[in-house]
């Protein structure tokens, strides 16, 4: 069968209310509190449909095959309950015998989705690793809807991979790879010595984001990015103080080894108190900025995120801004990318000042106080080994949780390999900025990273070959 694929957040409220007991009874609501609010929208009704079908229509020892979304096998948090593969707390288990990944084929005309085919048997427990077939097109173009199986087979190439949970829990997202690479990478999996954070969130970018021109007396002319985001607002150009203006690093502004801010953000959030600056503080220190923000008071108060998380705070409050956001150095990566696209950023010019770069909500970052440590970390997160882990288990958004699964040790200034990794990253940044290839430097990074994680040259070769295949 092919059950409907609809995100929880897109279901009518009445339908959510009516089916909530089913989600709970089958154990599909694995999150609670804040996590549930954030992750609930990523749940898909196809999860529930599959559980109900197995429960109600399948006899023990019999099989079910569904066309289903691949994200439920490779999504952190929202898919955890589904990956219990058990009908409730005390019900029957079912075994996933095979998963076919057809994301690259885009088989549904007019729809961009992550298609997979799952084969399950009722009454047995899932055993890892699970056979995982990756389908890819031989050439660009469509796989036509009227192709026979033989024609579709000729137009595609299939890789026989294996899949297993990336974390210690059996409900962790699946990682898929060649069997040898999957076995070798187990020594790299684990908690990093670092923590990643989400970038700043405004829920109304067109007010807080803009470009600047020099002015006088410590002021800049701020032109808002009025057409950015779903909510369009009026274009405004006003003089404001530089005290709350910071360089903004957006996902589009960064690539592997390079980040170039082209716009700016008004950070009206007190990083120490995690709420908007007090009104009296604004009136004293940033009156022109306050006047500019006051133009949009009603729109700012009606922001969905403001209502959910900041109700009662100053109307200009934003989210995800802390002391970490203003750290002197940060390693930032795109949330939506191929592999790891990470870069070290420091400060950028705002008027006559140099101010730290602030990442936006579609990026993740790790804060650092010492530049050399940031470069050490950047080398490891950009290595082929880390890219292999990230590509192997993440379906679509490279969130902060990647560091729960890549065992990056703390920087040691007495370790020569650590210092060499930092030096190589710095060289990569310099060469990429100059338009020079860094493939040889990246080879050196991979070799040092393999030594650090105790991988042999043969295992590194298997991992890199498997990574190329997954790409």
Short mmCIF file of C-alpha atoms in Angstrom, two decimals:
data_model
loop_
_atom_site.label_atom_id
_atom_site.label_comp_id
_atom_site.label_asym_id
_atom_site.label_seq_id
_atom_site.Cartn_x
_atom_site.Cartn_y
_atom_site.Cartn_z
CA UNK A 1 0.00 0.00 0.00
CA UNK A 2 0.83 3.69 -0.10
CA UNK A 3 -0.61 5.50 2.94
CA UNK A 4 -1.08 9.26 2.88
CA UNK A 5 1.96 11.36 3.81
CA UNK A 6 0.90 14.40 5.80
CA UNK A 7 2.90 16.18 8.49
CA UNK A 8 1.30 16.42 11.93
CA UNK A 9 1.38 20.23 11.72
CA UNK A 10 -0.64 20.14 8.50
CA UNK A 11 -3.44 17.97 9.86
CA UNK A 12 -6.69 19.69 10.88
CA UNK A 13 -6.88 20.25 14.63
CA UNK A 14 -10.04 18.16 14.92
CA UNK A 15 -8.29 15.21 13.23
CA UNK A 16 -5.28 15.60 15.54
CA UNK A 17 -7.59 15.57 18.56
CA UNK A 18 -9.51 12.51 17.33
CA UNK A 19 -6.39 10.45 16.53
CA UNK A 20 -4.20 11.54 19.46
CA UNK A 21 -5.16 8.50 21.53
CA UNK A 22 -3.98 6.20 18.72
CA UNK A 23 -0.59 7.94 18.50
CA UNK A 24 -0.24 7.53 22.25
CA UNK A 25 -1.44 3.91 22.42
CA UNK A 26 1.00 2.83 19.72
CA UNK A 27 3.90 4.64 21.42
CA UNK A 28 4.44 7.06 18.54
CA UNK A 29 4.55 10.11 20.82
CA UNK A 30 8.00 9.51 22.29
CA UNK A 31 8.76 13.16 23.06
CA UNK A 32 7.38 15.42 25.75
CA UNK A 33 7.17 19.09 26.66
CA UNK A 34 9.25 21.50 24.59
CA UNK A 35 10.70 18.70 22.43
CA UNK A 36 7.24 17.51 21.52
CA UNK A 37 6.18 20.99 20.43
CA UNK A 38 9.22 21.26 18.20
CA UNK A 39 9.25 17.68 16.91
CA UNK A 40 5.53 17.01 16.63
CA UNK A 41 5.27 18.79 13.31
CA UNK A 42 7.84 16.45 11.79
CA UNK A 43 5.75 13.38 12.55
CA UNK A 44 3.95 12.00 9.55
CA UNK A 45 0.55 10.34 9.50
CA UNK A 46 2.06 7.53 7.42
CA UNK A 47 3.68 6.34 10.69
CA UNK A 48 0.28 5.89 12.29
CA UNK A 49 -1.22 4.34 9.15
CA UNK A 50 1.53 1.71 9.05
CA UNK A 51 1.12 0.80 12.72
CA UNK A 52 -2.67 0.54 12.42
CA UNK A 53 -2.40 -1.57 9.24
CA UNK A 54 0.04 -3.98 10.88
CA UNK A 55 -2.12 -4.19 14.00
CA UNK A 56 -5.52 -4.58 12.35
CA UNK A 57 -4.88 -6.28 9.00
CA UNK A 58 -1.73 -8.38 9.39
CA UNK A 59 -1.60 -11.89 10.82
CA UNK A 60 1.47 -13.02 12.76
CA UNK A 61 4.30 -14.20 10.44
CA UNK A 62 2.68 -12.38 7.52
CA UNK A 63 4.19 -9.44 5.64
CA UNK A 64 3.34 -5.87 4.75
CA UNK A 65 5.02 -3.67 2.15
CA UNK A 66 4.41 0.09 2.14
CA UNK A 67 5.58 3.01 0.07
CA UNK A 68 6.49 5.43 2.83
CA UNK A 69 8.56 8.51 3.60
CA UNK A 70 12.24 7.80 4.23
CA UNK A 71 12.45 10.55 6.87
CA UNK A 72 10.74 8.38 9.51
CA UNK A 73 13.81 6.14 9.49
CA UNK A 74 16.31 9.02 9.45
CA UNK A 75 14.83 11.81 11.56
CA UNK A 76 15.99 12.69 15.06
CA UNK A 77 13.29 12.92 17.72
CA UNK A 78 10.06 12.78 15.75
CA UNK A 79 10.73 9.27 14.40
CA UNK A 80 11.97 7.76 17.67
CA UNK A 81 8.61 6.29 18.68
CA UNK A 82 8.10 4.80 15.23
CA UNK A 83 11.49 3.07 15.35
CA UNK A 84 10.42 1.02 18.39
CA UNK A 85 8.79 -1.27 15.81
CA UNK A 86 6.33 -2.43 18.46
CA UNK A 87 2.57 -1.97 18.67
CA UNK A 88 2.37 -0.04 21.95
CA UNK A 89 4.13 -0.84 25.21
CA UNK A 90 3.06 -4.48 25.40
CA UNK A 91 1.90 -5.33 21.86
CA UNK A 92 3.48 -7.39 19.11
CA UNK A 93 6.82 -6.48 17.60
CA UNK A 94 7.35 -6.30 13.85
CA UNK A 95 10.56 -6.81 11.96
CA UNK A 96 11.78 -4.48 9.21
CA UNK A 97 13.26 -6.94 6.71
CA UNK A 98 14.27 -4.53 3.97
CA UNK A 99 14.24 -0.83 3.14
CA UNK A 100 14.57 0.52 -0.40
CA UNK A 101 15.68 4.16 -0.54
CA UNK A 102 14.29 5.80 -3.70
CA UNK A 103 14.83 9.44 -2.72
CA UNK A 104 16.98 10.11 -5.78
CA UNK A 105 14.36 8.70 -8.16
CA UNK A 106 11.57 11.16 -7.20
CA UNK A 107 8.96 8.64 -8.45
CA UNK A 108 5.86 10.76 -7.78
CA UNK A 109 5.17 13.19 -10.59
CA UNK A 110 4.90 16.81 -9.46
CA UNK A 111 5.97 16.00 -5.90
CA UNK A 112 9.35 16.43 -4.23
CA UNK A 113 9.49 13.97 -1.40
CA UNK A 114 11.74 11.33 0.16
CA UNK A 115 10.35 8.03 -1.08
CA UNK A 116 11.18 4.65 0.42
CA UNK A 117 9.75 1.15 0.30
CA UNK A 118 9.59 -0.81 3.56
CA UNK A 119 9.00 -4.55 3.97
CA UNK A 120 7.95 -5.73 7.45
CA UNK A 121 6.89 -9.01 9.06
CA UNK A 122 4.64 -9.17 12.13
CA UNK A 123 5.60 -11.07 15.25
CA UNK A 124 9.40 -10.83 15.06
CA UNK A 125 11.91 -8.26 16.34
CA UNK A 126 13.98 -6.15 13.97
CA UNK A 127 17.58 -7.35 13.77
CA UNK A 128 20.43 -5.03 12.84
CA UNK A 129 21.95 -4.32 10.47
CA UNK A 130 18.95 -4.24 8.14
CA UNK A 131 19.37 -4.69 4.36
CA UNK A 132 19.14 -1.22 2.79
CA UNK A 133 19.03 -0.80 -0.99
CA UNK A 134 19.94 2.63 -2.33
CA UNK A 135 18.43 3.39 -5.74
CA UNK A 136 19.98 6.11 -7.93
CA UNK A 137 19.47 7.31 -11.47
CA UNK A 138 22.24 6.52 -13.95
CA UNK A 139 21.66 9.83 -15.69
CA UNK A 140 19.88 13.08 -14.96
CA UNK A 141 16.23 13.24 -15.94
CA UNK A 142 13.02 11.52 -14.94
CA UNK A 143 12.19 7.88 -14.40
CA UNK A 144 8.99 7.82 -16.43
CA UNK A 145 5.79 6.71 -14.74
CA UNK A 146 4.99 4.20 -17.48
CA UNK A 147 8.38 2.42 -17.31
CA UNK A 148 8.24 -1.32 -16.84
CA UNK A 149 10.28 -2.75 -13.98
CA UNK A 150 12.92 -3.85 -16.50
CA UNK A 151 13.16 -0.33 -17.97
CA UNK A 152 13.36 1.25 -14.52
CA UNK A 153 16.08 -1.23 -13.54
CA UNK A 154 18.16 -0.34 -16.62
CA UNK A 155 17.82 3.38 -15.87
CA UNK A 156 19.00 3.00 -12.29
CA UNK A 157 21.88 1.62 -10.26
CA UNK A 158 21.29 -0.07 -6.89
CA UNK A 159 23.76 -0.26 -4.01
CA UNK A 160 23.34 -2.98 -1.41
CA UNK A 161 23.97 -1.23 1.90
CA UNK A 162 23.23 -2.02 5.52
CA UNK A 163 21.47 0.17 8.08
CA UNK A 164 21.48 0.35 11.87
CA UNK A 165 20.78 2.93 14.59
CA UNK A 166 23.45 5.61 14.78
CA UNK A 167 23.16 5.98 18.57
CA UNK A 168 23.17 3.54 21.47
CA UNK A 169 19.38 3.36 21.53
CA UNK A 170 17.55 1.15 19.06
CA UNK A 171 15.19 4.08 18.40
CA UNK A 172 18.03 6.31 17.14
CA UNK A 173 17.93 7.42 13.48
CA UNK A 174 19.27 4.87 11.04
CA UNK A 175 22.67 5.16 9.45
CA UNK A 176 23.09 3.44 6.08
CA UNK A 177 26.40 2.50 4.44
CA UNK A 178 28.48 -0.31 2.98
CA UNK A 179 28.88 -3.10 5.56
CA UNK A 180 32.66 -2.64 6.04
CA UNK A 181 32.37 1.13 6.41
CA UNK A 182 29.44 0.72 8.80
CA UNK A 183 31.51 -1.58 11.00
CA UNK A 184 34.57 0.69 10.97
CA UNK A 185 32.66 3.86 11.80
CA UNK A 186 31.46 2.43 15.13
CA UNK A 187 34.74 3.63 16.69
CA UNK A 188 33.93 7.21 15.72
CA UNK A 189 30.31 7.25 16.89
CA UNK A 190 29.61 8.86 20.24
CA UNK A 191 29.20 12.16 22.05
CA UNK A 192 31.51 15.03 21.04
CA UNK A 193 33.29 17.10 23.69
CA UNK A 194 31.49 20.12 22.20
CA UNK A 195 27.89 21.35 22.11
CA UNK A 196 26.20 22.91 19.09
CA UNK A 197 23.49 25.56 19.14
CA UNK A 198 20.86 26.81 16.72
CA UNK A 199 21.32 30.25 15.20
CA UNK A 200 19.23 33.31 16.04
CA UNK A 201 15.53 33.29 15.22
CA UNK A 202 13.35 36.39 14.69
CA UNK A 203 10.14 35.01 13.09
CA UNK A 204 10.02 38.25 11.11
CA UNK A 205 13.32 38.58 9.27
CA UNK A 206 12.19 41.55 7.21
CA UNK A 207 12.23 43.73 10.33
CA UNK A 208 15.47 42.60 11.96
CA UNK A 209 17.57 41.84 8.87
CA UNK A 210 18.91 44.52 6.57
CA UNK A 211 21.81 46.19 4.83
CA UNK A 212 23.70 49.20 6.17
CA UNK A 213 25.37 52.32 4.84
CA UNK A 214 27.81 54.54 6.78
CA UNK A 215 26.32 57.55 8.53
CA UNK A 216 27.71 59.79 11.27
CA UNK A 217 28.17 59.93 15.05
CA UNK A 218 28.17 56.16 15.51
CA UNK A 219 25.04 55.65 13.41
CA UNK A 220 24.33 53.65 10.27
CA UNK A 221 21.55 53.84 7.71
CA UNK A 222 19.67 50.55 8.05
CA UNK A 223 17.58 49.31 5.10
CA UNK A 224 15.39 46.37 6.08
CA UNK A 225 15.15 43.23 3.95
CA UNK A 226 11.40 43.83 3.66
CA UNK A 227 10.71 41.04 1.16
CA UNK A 228 12.52 38.27 3.05
CA UNK A 229 10.28 35.54 4.43
CA UNK A 230 6.60 34.72 4.03
CA UNK A 231 5.35 37.93 5.66
CA UNK A 232 6.06 40.94 3.47
CA UNK A 233 6.43 44.29 5.18
CA UNK A 234 7.03 47.88 4.14
CA UNK A 235 10.53 48.93 3.06
CA UNK A 236 12.16 51.30 5.52
CA UNK A 237 15.52 53.06 5.62
CA UNK A 238 16.37 54.76 8.91
CA UNK A 239 19.37 55.87 10.92
CA UNK A 240 19.94 53.61 13.92
CA UNK A 241 22.69 53.10 16.48
CA UNK A 242 25.34 50.44 15.83
CA UNK A 243 25.18 49.10 19.39
CA UNK A 244 22.67 46.35 18.46
CA UNK A 245 23.72 45.84 14.82
CA UNK A 246 25.78 42.72 14.05
CA UNK A 247 26.97 41.01 10.85
CA UNK A 248 24.51 38.25 9.90
CA UNK A 249 25.68 34.92 8.53
CA UNK A 250 22.94 33.20 6.55
CA UNK A 251 23.04 29.69 5.14
CA UNK A 252 23.38 31.12 1.63
CA UNK A 253 26.46 33.09 2.75
CA UNK A 254 28.54 30.11 3.78
CA UNK A 255 30.21 27.21 2.07
CA UNK A 256 32.84 24.72 3.10
CA UNK A 257 35.78 26.74 4.52
CA UNK A 258 34.26 30.12 3.66
CA UNK A 259 31.65 32.43 5.19
CA UNK A 260 30.98 35.94 3.95
CA UNK A 261 28.22 37.98 5.65
CA UNK A 262 26.45 40.34 3.26
CA UNK A 263 23.65 41.55 5.53
CA UNK A 264 23.14 42.55 9.15
CA UNK A 265 20.84 41.81 12.06
CA UNK A 266 19.46 43.91 14.91
CA UNK A 267 20.09 41.82 18.03
CA UNK A 268 17.54 43.31 20.41
CA UNK A 269 17.89 40.31 22.73
CA UNK A 270 19.87 40.54 25.97
CA UNK A 271 22.23 37.54 25.63
CA UNK A 272 22.61 37.18 29.39
CA UNK A 273 18.92 37.21 30.27
CA UNK A 274 17.64 35.53 27.07
CA UNK A 275 14.91 38.12 26.60
CA UNK A 276 14.60 41.49 24.90
CA UNK A 277 16.51 44.38 26.44
CA UNK A 278 14.43 46.32 28.97
CA UNK A 279 12.50 49.26 27.54
CA UNK A 280 14.39 51.75 29.73
CA UNK A 281 17.70 50.37 28.49
CA UNK A 282 16.55 50.75 24.89
CA UNK A 283 15.36 54.31 25.49
CA UNK A 284 18.72 55.25 26.96
CA UNK A 285 21.15 53.31 24.73
CA UNK A 286 19.34 52.75 21.43
CA UNK A 287 16.44 55.22 21.08
CA UNK A 288 16.62 55.36 17.27
CA UNK A 289 16.64 51.57 17.05
CA UNK A 290 13.64 51.45 19.38
CA UNK A 291 11.80 53.99 17.22
CA UNK A 292 12.52 51.91 14.11
CA UNK A 293 11.29 48.67 15.77
CA UNK A 294 8.21 50.45 17.11
CA UNK A 295 7.04 50.98 13.51
CA UNK A 296 6.35 47.23 13.42
CA UNK A 297 5.04 46.76 16.95
CA UNK A 298 1.74 45.08 16.00
CA UNK A 299 3.38 42.70 13.53
CA UNK A 300 6.06 41.82 16.06
CA UNK A 301 3.47 41.05 18.72
CA UNK A 302 1.58 38.78 16.30
CA UNK A 303 4.59 36.58 15.45
CA UNK A 304 3.77 32.90 16.02
CA UNK A 305 7.04 32.25 17.84
CA UNK A 306 6.59 35.31 20.02
CA UNK A 307 3.15 34.10 21.10
CA UNK A 308 4.45 30.61 21.83
CA UNK A 309 7.72 31.35 23.60
CA UNK A 310 7.99 35.07 24.44
CA UNK A 311 4.51 36.18 25.48
CA UNK A 312 4.84 39.09 27.93
CA UNK A 313 8.43 39.92 26.93
CA UNK A 314 9.29 43.21 25.15
CA UNK A 315 7.63 43.25 21.71
CA UNK A 316 11.00 43.37 19.94
CA UNK A 317 12.34 40.22 21.65
CA UNK A 318 13.94 37.58 19.45
CA UNK A 319 14.98 33.97 20.13
CA UNK A 320 18.08 31.77 20.39
CA UNK A 321 20.48 34.55 21.36
CA UNK A 322 22.79 33.85 24.29
CA UNK A 323 26.38 34.49 25.34
CA UNK A 324 27.32 31.64 22.99
CA UNK A 325 25.88 33.58 20.06
CA UNK A 326 28.32 36.42 20.75
CA UNK A 327 31.40 34.21 21.27
CA UNK A 328 34.47 35.65 19.50
CA UNK A 329 34.81 32.62 17.19
CA UNK A 330 32.29 30.14 15.91
CA UNK A 331 32.25 27.11 13.64
CA UNK A 332 29.02 27.40 11.66
CA UNK A 333 27.38 24.91 9.31
CA UNK A 334 24.34 24.93 7.08
CA UNK A 335 21.26 23.12 8.23
CA UNK A 336 20.46 22.17 4.63
CA UNK A 337 23.55 20.99 2.78
CA UNK A 338 25.34 18.02 1.27
CA UNK A 339 27.69 16.61 3.88
CA UNK A 340 29.35 19.07 6.22
CA UNK A 341 29.62 22.65 4.96
CA UNK A 342 31.38 24.21 7.94
CA UNK A 343 33.39 27.40 8.35
CA UNK A 344 35.18 29.33 11.09
CA UNK A 345 33.91 32.89 11.51
CA UNK A 346 35.11 35.65 13.79
CA UNK A 347 34.30 39.35 13.45
CA UNK A 348 33.12 41.57 10.59
CA UNK A 349 32.97 45.31 10.16
CA UNK A 350 29.92 47.32 11.26
CA UNK A 351 30.56 50.99 10.52
CA UNK A 352 33.92 51.71 12.14
CA UNK A 353 33.73 48.76 14.54
CA UNK A 354 34.58 45.07 14.27
CA UNK A 355 31.74 42.96 15.71
CA UNK A 356 31.21 39.22 16.04
CA UNK A 357 29.20 37.44 13.37
CA UNK A 358 25.73 36.21 14.38
CA UNK A 359 24.44 33.02 12.65
CA UNK A 360 20.81 32.79 11.51
CA UNK A 361 18.20 30.14 12.34
CA UNK A 362 18.97 27.85 9.38
CA UNK A 363 22.51 27.34 10.63
CA UNK A 364 24.08 25.59 13.63
CA UNK A 365 27.23 26.67 15.42
CA UNK A 366 29.75 25.77 18.10
CA UNK A 367 31.19 28.73 20.08
CA UNK A 368 34.91 29.16 20.81
CA UNK A 369 37.04 31.67 22.66
CA UNK A 370 40.30 30.65 20.95
CA UNK A 371 40.67 30.66 17.16
CA UNK A 372 43.08 27.72 16.95
CA UNK A 373 40.58 25.46 18.73
CA UNK A 374 37.83 26.52 16.34
CA UNK A 375 40.03 25.54 13.38
CA UNK A 376 40.85 22.18 14.97
CA UNK A 377 37.14 21.46 15.35
CA UNK A 378 36.38 22.68 11.82
CA UNK A 379 38.93 20.26 10.35
CA UNK A 380 37.30 17.31 12.08
CA UNK A 381 33.70 18.26 11.34
CA UNK A 382 34.60 18.84 7.66
CA UNK A 383 36.55 15.58 7.37
CA UNK A 384 35.26 12.82 5.10
CA UNK A 385 34.71 10.68 8.20
CA UNK A 386 32.32 13.19 9.78
CA UNK A 387 30.63 13.80 6.42
CA UNK A 388 30.12 10.07 6.12
CA UNK A 389 28.36 9.89 9.48
CA UNK A 390 26.23 12.96 8.77
CA UNK A 391 25.25 11.82 5.25
CA UNK A 392 24.63 8.29 6.48
CA UNK A 393 21.94 9.07 9.02
CA UNK A 394 20.46 12.51 8.39
CA UNK A 395 17.55 12.76 6.01
CA UNK A 396 17.28 16.48 5.48
CA UNK A 397 18.34 18.88 8.27
CA UNK A 398 21.78 18.86 9.88
CA UNK A 399 20.75 19.96 13.36
CA UNK A 400 22.77 20.46 16.53
CA UNK A 401 22.32 16.77 17.38
CA UNK A 402 25.08 15.74 14.95
CA UNK A 403 27.55 16.21 17.82
CA UNK A 404 25.75 13.50 19.77
CA UNK A 405 27.06 11.06 17.17
CA UNK A 406 30.58 12.22 16.22
CA UNK A 407 33.13 11.64 18.97
CA UNK A 408 35.25 14.80 18.53
CA UNK A 409 37.67 15.02 21.47
CA UNK A 410 38.49 18.25 23.30
CA UNK A 411 41.35 20.26 21.79
CA UNK A 412 44.72 19.66 23.45
CA UNK A 413 47.30 22.39 22.85
CA UNK A 414 50.07 19.88 23.65
CA UNK A 415 48.93 17.43 20.98
CA UNK A 416 50.84 17.93 17.72
CA UNK A 417 48.13 16.27 15.63
CA UNK A 418 45.51 18.64 17.08
CA UNK A 419 47.69 21.64 16.24
CA UNK A 420 48.30 20.32 12.73
CA UNK A 421 44.56 19.86 12.13
CA UNK A 422 44.04 23.50 13.19
CA UNK A 423 46.80 24.67 10.86
CA UNK A 424 45.31 22.75 7.92
CA UNK A 425 41.88 24.27 8.51
CA UNK A 426 43.34 27.78 8.56
CA UNK A 427 45.14 27.04 5.28
CA UNK A 428 41.90 25.73 3.76
CA UNK A 429 40.12 28.96 4.70
CA UNK A 430 42.88 31.08 3.20
CA UNK A 431 43.10 29.10 -0.05
CA UNK A 432 39.34 28.89 -0.60
CA UNK A 433 39.12 32.66 -0.10
CA UNK A 434 41.76 33.01 -2.82
CA UNK A 435 39.95 30.56 -5.17
CA UNK A 436 42.60 27.83 -4.82
CA UNK A 437 41.78 24.11 -4.61
CA UNK A 438 42.19 22.52 -1.18
CA UNK A 439 41.81 18.84 -2.16
CA UNK A 440 45.37 17.97 -1.06
CA UNK A 441 44.87 19.70 2.28
CA UNK A 442 41.59 17.84 2.77
CA UNK A 443 43.40 14.54 2.09
CA UNK A 444 45.84 15.41 4.89
CA UNK A 445 42.93 16.27 7.20
CA UNK A 446 41.29 12.90 6.46
CA UNK A 447 44.50 11.00 7.22
CA UNK A 448 45.05 12.84 10.51
CA UNK A 449 41.37 12.42 11.47
CA UNK A 450 41.61 8.68 10.76
CA UNK A 451 44.65 8.41 13.05
CA UNK A 452 42.88 10.38 15.78
CA UNK A 453 39.88 8.02 15.65
CA UNK A 454 41.97 4.85 15.33
CA UNK A 455 40.97 3.96 11.77
CA UNK A 456 43.30 2.12 9.40
CA UNK A 457 44.10 3.37 5.90
CA UNK A 458 41.95 0.58 4.49
CA UNK A 459 39.02 1.56 6.70
CA UNK A 460 39.40 5.21 5.68
CA UNK A 461 39.35 4.09 2.05
CA UNK A 462 36.12 2.08 2.63
CA UNK A 463 34.50 5.07 4.34
CA UNK A 464 35.43 7.48 1.56
CA UNK A 465 34.23 5.10 -1.14
CA UNK A 466 30.95 4.59 0.73
CA UNK A 467 30.57 8.36 1.12
CA UNK A 468 30.98 8.88 -2.64
CA UNK A 469 28.38 6.21 -3.27
CA UNK A 470 25.87 7.85 -0.91
CA UNK A 471 26.37 11.25 -2.54
#
